[in-house]
């Protein structure tokens, strides 16, 4: 082996071994210091005798390195390198979050509920308070949909709408789809969804459209004649007007119940009264062009939002535009669709096949 010409600064650890009465095991190899020549002190002395710079203790190791370096610079054997400031290590994210310096990136924003505390909260209202204060389904919808506690007459009206729209018999498209799916042996969720997927512009969605068109016509000051005729020119049927069964002399009981409740409890029913005026004009055209339950709910929900004084004009437009009223129909009709699913399962109905005689086969 060649001679080492570079200065060596070294220290053999383990000098504390002499403080122990028995042999001490060191390192990963499990070496033991037994005899005096195997001690750390002896090895340090041997290094020193061989010309290495050996400090008096481990604490002095840094000083020995510094002194050796400075001596080499002074002798001109090496040149001093300019010190540079190392880049600052970024602070640990978890620590920074805990200290409140930064906020962790989020992918979902929720403003209606929070389950991080001792109990879930709906729009800031603890679940226990909802139960203890006797809140109903309408109140829960008020908190989760509108992010505020609406007056009791408003939440009661919501509950009435849910009850009146829960089901409309087995023949409407949604119920029919659910029944067929349930009889095919599918599960509850599949049967429910098959019915819900039929809800749209022709089934259920008329509530949203009725509210939208009635509001636009009333706010623009259109007379019922101007409104209906302008819709006719556009080729658009007036949403909320017309029924397959009900007539001017055979009114829908649901519409009457909603109107009676509103007249008794609502501060204002200007939109509903406008819808009734439109109905008066359409009935002069045909006896089946009555205000239906979609039109009643749509116009009265406008009165609820405007009359409660808890919503700005912009908020009302947004609620109607987003489709809140259609959501109310979806929620209500889910009750009936679930009922039809259970009904078919309970009756153990076989796979449905449409009868041939009800199909017109043509070439």
Coordinates of C-alpha atoms in Angstrom, one line a residue:
X1 CA 0.0 0.0 0.0
X2 CA 1.2 3.5 -0.8
X3 CA 1.8 6.1 1.8
X4 CA -1.0 8.6 2.6
X5 CA 0.3 12.1 1.8
X6 CA -2.9 14.0 2.6
X7 CA -3.4 15.1 6.2
X8 CA -5.8 12.8 8.0
X9 CA -8.1 13.9 10.9
X10 CA -9.5 10.9 12.7
X11 CA -11.3 9.9 15.8
X12 CA -12.1 6.4 17.0
X13 CA -15.3 6.4 19.0
X14 CA -15.9 4.2 22.0
X15 CA -13.6 5.8 24.6
X16 CA -16.5 5.5 27.0
X17 CA -16.1 1.7 27.1
X18 CA -13.7 2.0 30.0
X19 CA -16.7 3.2 32.1
X20 CA -18.3 -0.3 31.8
X21 CA -17.2 -3.3 33.8
X22 CA -18.0 -5.8 31.1
X23 CA -17.1 -6.1 27.4
X24 CA -18.9 -3.6 25.2
X25 CA -20.2 -4.5 21.7
X26 CA -19.8 -1.8 19.0
X27 CA -21.0 -1.3 15.5
X28 CA -23.0 -3.4 13.1
X29 CA -20.5 -6.1 13.0
X30 CA -20.8 -6.8 16.7
X31 CA -17.1 -6.3 17.4
X32 CA -16.1 -6.3 21.0
X33 CA -13.4 -4.4 22.8
X34 CA -11.6 -6.9 25.1
X35 CA -7.9 -6.3 25.5
X36 CA -6.2 -2.9 26.1
X37 CA -4.8 -2.8 22.5
X38 CA -8.4 -3.1 21.2
X39 CA -9.6 -0.1 23.1
X40 CA -10.6 3.2 21.4
X41 CA -7.9 5.0 23.4
X42 CA -5.2 2.7 22.0
X43 CA -6.4 3.1 18.5
X44 CA -6.5 6.8 18.7
X45 CA -3.0 6.8 20.1
X46 CA -1.8 4.6 17.2
X47 CA -3.4 7.0 14.7
X48 CA -1.7 9.9 16.3
X49 CA 1.7 8.1 16.3
X50 CA 1.2 7.4 12.6
X51 CA 0.9 11.2 11.9
X52 CA -2.9 11.7 11.9
X53 CA -4.4 14.7 13.6
X54 CA -6.4 13.2 16.5
X55 CA -8.4 15.5 18.8
X56 CA -8.5 15.1 22.6
X57 CA -12.2 14.3 22.4
X58 CA -15.1 13.9 20.0
X59 CA -16.3 17.4 20.9
X60 CA -12.9 18.8 19.6
X61 CA -13.2 16.9 16.2
X62 CA -14.6 19.9 14.4
X63 CA -11.9 22.2 15.7
X64 CA -9.2 19.7 14.6
X65 CA -10.6 19.7 11.1
X66 CA -10.8 23.5 10.9
X67 CA -7.2 23.9 12.2
X68 CA -5.9 21.4 9.6
X69 CA -7.7 23.1 6.8
X70 CA -6.5 26.6 7.8
X71 CA -2.9 25.3 8.0
X72 CA -3.1 23.8 4.5
X73 CA -4.4 27.2 3.2
X74 CA -1.6 29.1 5.0
X75 CA 1.0 26.8 3.4
X76 CA -0.5 27.4 0.0
X77 CA -1.3 23.7 -0.6
X78 CA -5.0 24.4 -1.1
X79 CA -7.0 27.5 -1.8
X80 CA -10.0 28.5 0.2
X81 CA -13.3 28.1 -1.5
X82 CA -15.8 31.0 -1.2
X83 CA -18.6 30.1 1.2
X84 CA -22.1 30.2 -0.2
X85 CA -25.4 30.2 1.5
X86 CA -27.2 26.9 1.0
X87 CA -30.8 27.1 -0.3
X88 CA -33.4 27.2 2.4
X89 CA -35.2 24.0 2.9
X90 CA -38.9 24.4 2.4
X91 CA -41.0 24.1 5.6
X92 CA -42.8 20.9 6.1
X93 CA -46.3 21.2 4.7
X94 CA -48.0 19.5 7.7
X95 CA -46.2 21.7 10.2
X96 CA -47.0 24.8 8.2
X97 CA -50.7 23.9 8.0
X98 CA -50.8 23.3 11.8
X99 CA -49.1 26.6 12.4
X100 CA -51.7 28.4 10.2
X101 CA -49.2 29.7 7.7
X102 CA -50.6 27.9 4.7
X103 CA -53.8 26.2 3.7
X104 CA -53.8 22.7 2.1
X105 CA -55.0 22.6 -1.5
X106 CA -58.6 21.5 -1.8
X107 CA -60.4 19.7 -4.6
X108 CA -64.0 19.9 -3.3
X109 CA -65.8 22.8 -1.7
X110 CA -68.8 22.2 0.6
X111 CA -70.8 25.0 2.1
X112 CA -73.9 23.1 3.3
X113 CA -72.7 20.5 5.7
X114 CA -69.8 19.6 7.9
X115 CA -69.1 16.3 9.8
X116 CA -65.7 17.1 11.2
X117 CA -66.8 18.0 14.7
X118 CA -68.5 16.0 17.4
X119 CA -71.7 15.8 15.3
X120 CA -72.8 16.6 11.8
X121 CA -74.0 20.1 11.0
X122 CA -76.4 21.2 8.3
X123 CA -75.7 24.8 7.3
X124 CA -74.0 25.3 10.7
X125 CA -76.9 23.9 12.7
X126 CA -75.9 20.8 14.8
X127 CA -77.8 17.6 14.2
X128 CA -78.9 17.5 17.8
X129 CA -80.5 20.9 17.5
X130 CA -82.4 19.8 14.4
X131 CA -83.9 16.9 16.3
X132 CA -84.4 18.7 19.7
X133 CA -86.2 21.6 18.0
X134 CA -88.6 19.3 16.1
X135 CA -87.4 20.3 12.7
X136 CA -89.1 18.4 9.8
X137 CA -88.0 17.3 6.3
X138 CA -88.9 20.8 5.0
X139 CA -86.5 22.4 7.5
X140 CA -83.7 20.0 6.5
X141 CA -84.3 20.9 2.8
X142 CA -84.3 24.6 3.8
X143 CA -80.8 24.2 5.4
X144 CA -79.2 21.9 2.8
X145 CA -80.7 23.6 -0.3
X146 CA -81.1 27.2 0.7
X147 CA -78.4 27.4 3.5
X148 CA -80.8 29.2 5.8
X149 CA -83.8 28.5 8.1
X150 CA -86.9 29.5 6.3
X151 CA -90.1 30.4 8.2
X152 CA -92.3 27.5 9.2
X153 CA -95.0 28.2 6.6
X154 CA -92.3 27.9 3.9
X155 CA -90.9 24.6 5.1
X156 CA -94.5 23.3 5.6
X157 CA -95.3 24.3 2.0
X158 CA -92.2 22.3 0.8
X159 CA -93.5 19.3 2.7
X160 CA -96.9 19.6 1.2
X161 CA -95.3 19.7 -2.3
X162 CA -93.4 16.5 -1.5
X163 CA -96.5 14.7 -0.3
X164 CA -98.6 15.8 -3.4
X165 CA -95.9 14.9 -5.9
X166 CA -94.8 11.6 -4.3
X167 CA -96.7 9.4 -6.7
X168 CA -99.2 9.7 -9.6
X169 CA -100.0 6.1 -10.2
X170 CA -98.3 3.3 -12.1
X171 CA -99.0 4.5 -15.6
X172 CA -96.8 7.6 -15.8
X173 CA -93.4 7.1 -17.4
X174 CA -91.3 7.1 -14.3
X175 CA -93.4 4.6 -12.4
X176 CA -93.7 2.4 -15.5
X177 CA -90.0 2.3 -16.0
X178 CA -89.4 1.4 -12.3
X179 CA -92.1 -1.3 -12.4
X180 CA -90.6 -2.9 -15.5
X181 CA -87.1 -2.8 -14.0
X182 CA -88.2 -4.2 -10.7
X183 CA -90.0 -7.1 -12.5
X184 CA -86.8 -7.8 -14.4
X185 CA -85.3 -8.7 -11.0
X186 CA -83.1 -5.6 -10.6
X187 CA -82.3 -4.1 -7.2
X188 CA -83.9 -1.1 -5.5
X189 CA -81.3 1.5 -6.7
X190 CA -81.4 0.3 -10.3
X191 CA -85.2 0.3 -10.3
X192 CA -85.4 3.8 -8.7
X193 CA -82.8 5.2 -11.1
X194 CA -84.6 3.8 -14.2
X195 CA -87.7 5.8 -13.2
X196 CA -85.8 9.0 -12.2
X197 CA -84.1 9.1 -15.6
X198 CA -87.4 9.8 -17.3
X199 CA -87.8 13.1 -15.4
X200 CA -87.2 16.0 -17.7
X201 CA -88.9 18.5 -19.9
X202 CA -92.0 16.4 -20.5
X203 CA -92.2 14.7 -17.1
X204 CA -91.6 16.7 -13.9
X205 CA -89.4 19.4 -15.5
X206 CA -92.4 21.6 -16.2
X207 CA -92.2 22.9 -12.6
X208 CA -88.9 24.7 -13.4
X209 CA -90.2 25.9 -16.8
X210 CA -93.4 27.2 -15.3
X211 CA -91.6 29.2 -12.7
X212 CA -89.2 30.5 -15.3
X213 CA -91.8 31.6 -17.8
X214 CA -94.3 32.9 -15.4
X215 CA -91.7 35.0 -13.6
X216 CA -90.3 36.4 -16.8
X217 CA -93.8 37.3 -18.1
X218 CA -94.9 38.9 -14.8
X219 CA -91.7 40.8 -14.3
X220 CA -91.9 42.2 -17.8
X221 CA -95.5 43.3 -17.3
X222 CA -97.0 41.1 -20.0
X223 CA -100.7 40.6 -19.9
X224 CA -101.9 37.0 -20.0
X225 CA -103.0 37.5 -23.6
X226 CA -99.5 38.9 -24.6
X227 CA -97.8 36.1 -22.7
X228 CA -99.8 33.2 -24.1
X229 CA -99.8 34.5 -27.7
X230 CA -96.0 35.2 -27.6
X231 CA -95.4 31.6 -26.5
X232 CA -97.7 30.4 -29.3
X233 CA -95.7 32.4 -31.9
X234 CA -92.5 30.8 -30.6
X235 CA -94.1 27.3 -30.8
X236 CA -93.7 26.7 -27.1
X237 CA -96.5 25.3 -24.9
X238 CA -97.1 27.3 -21.7
X239 CA -95.5 25.1 -19.0
X240 CA -97.8 24.5 -16.1
X241 CA -100.9 24.8 -18.2
X242 CA -102.9 21.8 -19.5
X243 CA -104.0 18.4 -18.2
X244 CA -104.9 15.1 -19.8
X245 CA -107.8 14.5 -17.4
X246 CA -108.6 17.6 -15.5
X247 CA -110.9 20.3 -17.0
X248 CA -112.2 23.7 -16.1
X249 CA -115.2 22.1 -14.5
X250 CA -113.1 19.3 -12.9
X251 CA -110.2 21.0 -11.1
X252 CA -107.1 19.2 -9.7
X253 CA -107.6 18.9 -6.0
X254 CA -103.9 19.2 -5.4
X255 CA -103.9 22.6 -7.1
X256 CA -106.8 23.8 -4.9
X257 CA -105.0 22.6 -1.7
X258 CA -101.8 24.5 -2.6
X259 CA -103.7 27.6 -3.5
X260 CA -105.7 27.5 -0.2
X261 CA -102.5 27.1 1.8
X262 CA -100.9 30.0 0.1
X263 CA -103.8 32.3 0.5
X264 CA -103.8 31.5 4.2
X265 CA -100.1 31.7 5.0
X266 CA -98.2 33.5 2.2
X267 CA -97.6 37.3 2.6
X268 CA -98.0 37.6 -1.2
X269 CA -99.3 35.4 -4.0
X270 CA -98.7 37.8 -6.9
X271 CA -97.2 35.1 -9.1
X272 CA -99.9 32.6 -8.4
X273 CA -102.6 35.2 -9.2
X274 CA -100.8 35.9 -12.5
X275 CA -100.8 32.1 -13.2
X276 CA -104.6 32.0 -12.5
X277 CA -105.1 35.0 -14.9
X278 CA -103.2 33.1 -17.5
X279 CA -105.4 30.0 -16.8
X280 CA -108.5 32.1 -17.3
X281 CA -107.3 33.1 -20.7
X282 CA -106.2 29.6 -21.8
X283 CA -109.6 28.1 -20.6
X284 CA -111.3 30.4 -23.1
X285 CA -109.3 28.5 -25.8
X286 CA -109.9 24.9 -24.5
X287 CA -111.5 23.4 -21.4
X288 CA -108.4 21.2 -20.6
X289 CA -106.0 24.1 -20.5
X290 CA -106.2 24.4 -16.7
X291 CA -103.4 25.3 -14.3
X292 CA -101.9 22.0 -13.3
X293 CA -99.9 21.0 -10.3
X294 CA -96.6 21.9 -12.0
X295 CA -97.8 25.4 -12.7
X296 CA -99.2 25.8 -9.2
X297 CA -96.0 24.7 -7.5
X298 CA -93.8 26.7 -9.9
X299 CA -95.8 30.0 -9.4
X300 CA -96.2 29.5 -5.7
X301 CA -92.5 28.8 -5.1
X302 CA -91.8 32.1 -6.7
X303 CA -94.2 33.7 -4.2
X304 CA -92.4 31.8 -1.4
X305 CA -89.0 33.0 -2.4
X306 CA -90.1 36.6 -3.1
X307 CA -92.6 36.9 -0.2
X308 CA -90.3 35.5 2.5
X309 CA -87.9 38.5 2.1
X310 CA -84.9 36.2 2.6
X311 CA -83.8 36.0 -1.0
X312 CA -82.5 38.7 -3.4
X313 CA -83.7 39.0 -7.0
X314 CA -80.4 37.5 -8.1
X315 CA -80.7 34.6 -5.8
X316 CA -84.3 33.9 -6.9
X317 CA -83.1 33.9 -10.6
X318 CA -80.3 31.6 -9.7
X319 CA -82.5 29.1 -7.8
X320 CA -84.9 28.9 -10.7
X321 CA -82.1 28.7 -13.2
X322 CA -80.2 25.9 -11.4
X323 CA -83.3 23.7 -11.2
X324 CA -84.2 23.7 -7.5
X325 CA -87.9 23.1 -8.3
X326 CA -87.1 20.1 -10.5
X327 CA -85.0 18.8 -7.6
X328 CA -88.1 19.0 -5.4
X329 CA -90.0 16.9 -7.9
X330 CA -87.1 14.4 -8.0
X331 CA -87.1 14.1 -4.3
X332 CA -90.8 13.7 -4.0
X333 CA -91.2 11.2 -6.8
X334 CA -88.4 9.1 -5.4
X335 CA -90.7 8.2 -2.6
X336 CA -93.3 6.8 -5.0
X337 CA -90.8 5.0 -7.2
X338 CA -89.3 3.3 -4.2
X339 CA -92.9 2.3 -3.2
X340 CA -93.6 0.8 -6.6
X341 CA -90.3 -1.2 -6.5
X342 CA -91.2 -2.7 -3.1
X343 CA -94.8 -3.3 -4.4
X344 CA -93.6 -5.4 -7.3
X345 CA -91.1 -7.3 -5.2
X346 CA -93.7 -8.0 -2.5
X347 CA -96.2 -9.2 -5.2
X348 CA -93.4 -11.4 -6.7
X349 CA -94.3 -10.2 -10.2
X350 CA -92.7 -11.9 -13.2
X351 CA -90.7 -10.4 -16.0
X352 CA -92.8 -7.8 -17.8
X353 CA -93.5 -8.2 -21.5
X354 CA -95.6 -5.7 -23.4
X355 CA -98.7 -7.2 -25.0
X356 CA -98.6 -7.6 -28.8
X357 CA -102.1 -6.1 -29.2
X358 CA -100.8 -2.8 -27.8
X359 CA -98.2 -2.5 -30.5
X360 CA -99.0 -1.3 -34.0
X361 CA -96.7 -3.3 -36.4
X362 CA -96.2 -1.6 -39.7
X363 CA -94.1 -2.0 -42.8

